[in-house]
PDB file of C-alpha atoms in Angstrom:
ATOM      1  CA  GLU A   1       4.235 -12.457 -10.053  1.00 51.00           C
ATOM      2  CA  SER A   2       4.641 -10.875 -12.929  1.00 56.00           C
ATOM      3  CA  SER A   3       2.929 -11.350 -16.150  1.00 56.00           C
ATOM      4  CA  ILE A   4       3.628  -9.311 -19.532  1.00 64.00           C
ATOM      5  CA  GLU A   5      -0.123  -8.882 -19.673  1.00 70.00           C
ATOM      6  CA  THR A   6      -0.741  -7.298 -16.333  1.00 79.00           C
ATOM      7  CA  PRO A   7       0.118  -3.636 -15.778  1.00 80.00           C
ATOM      8  CA  GLU A   8       2.566  -3.219 -12.612  1.00 86.00           C
ATOM      9  CA  LEU A   9       1.939   0.097 -10.855  1.00 88.00           C
ATOM     10  CA  THR A  10       3.562   0.701  -7.350  1.00 93.00           C
ATOM     11  CA  VAL A  11       2.460   3.229  -5.098  1.00 94.00           C
ATOM     12  CA  ALA A  12       3.591   4.507  -1.867  1.00 95.00           C
ATOM     13  CA  VAL A  13       1.146   6.790   0.311  1.00 95.00           C
ATOM     14  CA  LEU A  14       1.946   8.833   3.087  1.00 95.00           C
ATOM     15  CA  PRO A  15      -0.374   7.804   5.695  1.00 92.00           C
ATOM     16  CA  ARG A  16      -1.129  10.976   7.489  1.00 91.00           C
ATOM     17  CA  SER A  17      -1.261  13.287   4.527  1.00 95.00           C
ATOM     18  CA  GLY A  18      -2.265  10.955   1.605  1.00 91.00           C
ATOM     19  CA  SER A  19       0.116  12.181  -0.765  1.00 95.00           C
ATOM     20  CA  ILE A  20       1.684   9.938  -3.185  1.00 95.00           C
ATOM     21  CA  ALA A  21       5.187   9.321  -2.453  1.00 96.00           C
ATOM     22  CA  LEU A  22       6.323   7.569  -5.156  1.00 95.00           C
ATOM     23  CA  LEU A  23       4.310   6.174  -8.464  1.00 94.00           C
ATOM     24  CA  GLN A  24       5.725   3.843 -10.899  1.00 94.00           C
ATOM     25  CA  MET A  25       4.504   1.941 -13.659  1.00 90.00           C
ATOM     26  CA  GLU A  26       6.365  -0.758 -15.220  1.00 84.00           C
ATOM     27  CA  SER A  27       3.892  -1.385 -18.249  1.00 83.00           C
ATOM     28  CA  ARG A  28       1.320   0.153 -20.326  1.00 86.00           C
ATOM     29  CA  LEU A  29      -2.261   0.807 -19.102  1.00 87.00           C
ATOM     30  CA  HIS A  30      -4.922   2.584 -20.747  1.00 89.00           C
ATOM     31  CA  SER A  31      -5.580   5.971 -19.379  1.00 90.00           C
ATOM     32  CA  SER A  32      -9.525   5.039 -19.062  1.00 94.00           C
ATOM     33  CA  LYS A  33      -8.545   2.484 -16.479  1.00 91.00           C
ATOM     34  CA  LEU A  34      -5.679   4.561 -14.531  1.00 91.00           C
ATOM     35  CA  GLU A  35      -8.343   6.354 -11.997  1.00 92.00           C
ATOM     36  CA  ASP A  36      -9.753   3.192 -11.007  1.00 93.00           C
ATOM     37  CA  VAL A  37      -6.132   1.306 -10.897  1.00 92.00           C
ATOM     38  CA  MET A  38      -4.860   4.334  -8.483  1.00 93.00           C
ATOM     39  CA  ASP A  39      -8.131   4.285  -6.153  1.00 94.00           C
ATOM     40  CA  LEU A  40      -7.362   0.420  -5.712  1.00 93.00           C
ATOM     41  CA  ALA A  41      -3.691   1.067  -4.975  1.00 93.00           C
ATOM     42  CA  VAL A  42      -4.273   3.909  -2.472  1.00 93.00           C
ATOM     43  CA  GLU A  43      -6.766   1.775  -0.725  1.00 94.00           C
ATOM     44  CA  GLY A  44      -4.487  -0.895  -0.605  1.00 94.00           C
ATOM     45  CA  CYS A  45      -1.626   1.034   0.845  1.00 94.00           C
ATOM     46  CA  LYS A  46      -4.138   2.300   3.679  1.00 94.00           C
ATOM     47  CA  HIS A  47      -5.145  -1.297   4.627  1.00 96.00           C
ATOM     48  CA  ILE A  48      -1.425  -2.466   4.585  1.00 96.00           C
ATOM     49  CA  HIS A  49      -0.617   0.613   6.583  1.00 95.00           C
ATOM     50  CA  LYS A  50      -3.356  -0.465   9.096  1.00 96.00           C
ATOM     51  CA  LYS A  51      -2.389  -3.872   9.226  1.00 98.00           C
ATOM     52  CA  LEU A  52       1.383  -2.752   9.957  1.00 97.00           C
ATOM     53  CA  ASP A  53       0.534  -0.185  12.749  1.00 96.00           C
ATOM     54  CA  GLU A  54      -1.373  -3.006  14.513  1.00 98.00           C
ATOM     55  CA  ALA A  55       1.117  -5.283  14.294  1.00 98.00           C
ATOM     56  CA  VAL A  56       3.743  -2.942  15.857  1.00 97.00           C
ATOM     57  CA  LEU A  57       1.367  -1.891  18.766  1.00 97.00           C
ATOM     58  CA  ALA A  58       0.933  -5.459  19.491  1.00 97.00           C
ATOM     59  CA  ALA A  59       4.584  -6.283  19.441  1.00 97.00           C
ATOM     60  CA  ALA A  60       5.166  -3.095  21.531  1.00 97.00           C
ATOM     61  CA  ALA A  61       2.507  -4.156  24.069  1.00 96.00           C
ATOM     62  CA  ASP A  62       3.828  -7.607  24.055  1.00 96.00           C
ATOM     63  CA  LEU A  63       7.413  -6.256  24.983  1.00 96.00           C
ATOM     64  CA  ALA A  64       6.016  -3.949  27.759  1.00 95.00           C
ATOM     65  CA  ALA A  65       4.037  -6.832  29.312  1.00 94.00           C
ATOM     66  CA  LYS A  66       7.309  -8.903  29.459  1.00 94.00           C
ATOM     67  CA  LEU A  67       9.134  -6.112  30.779  1.00 95.00           C
ATOM     68  CA  SER A  68       6.869  -5.252  33.472  1.00 91.00           C
ATOM     69  CA  HIS A  69       7.131  -8.765  34.894  1.00 80.00           C
TER      70      HIS A  69
END
């Protein structure tokens, strides 16, 4: 949910290289906070990638098991 008082930062990180593929800010943020916010955003991207990877692997294993029967 968006709020006028809360800065919005969109970040996309390439999982293998760790390079930032997208960085978009929709509101203002004091420069002293940027490093902490970026660190949290990158950690969030890593967490989401891990969860998505686990879900895809589980679905593939389930499909392989169904096909082998």
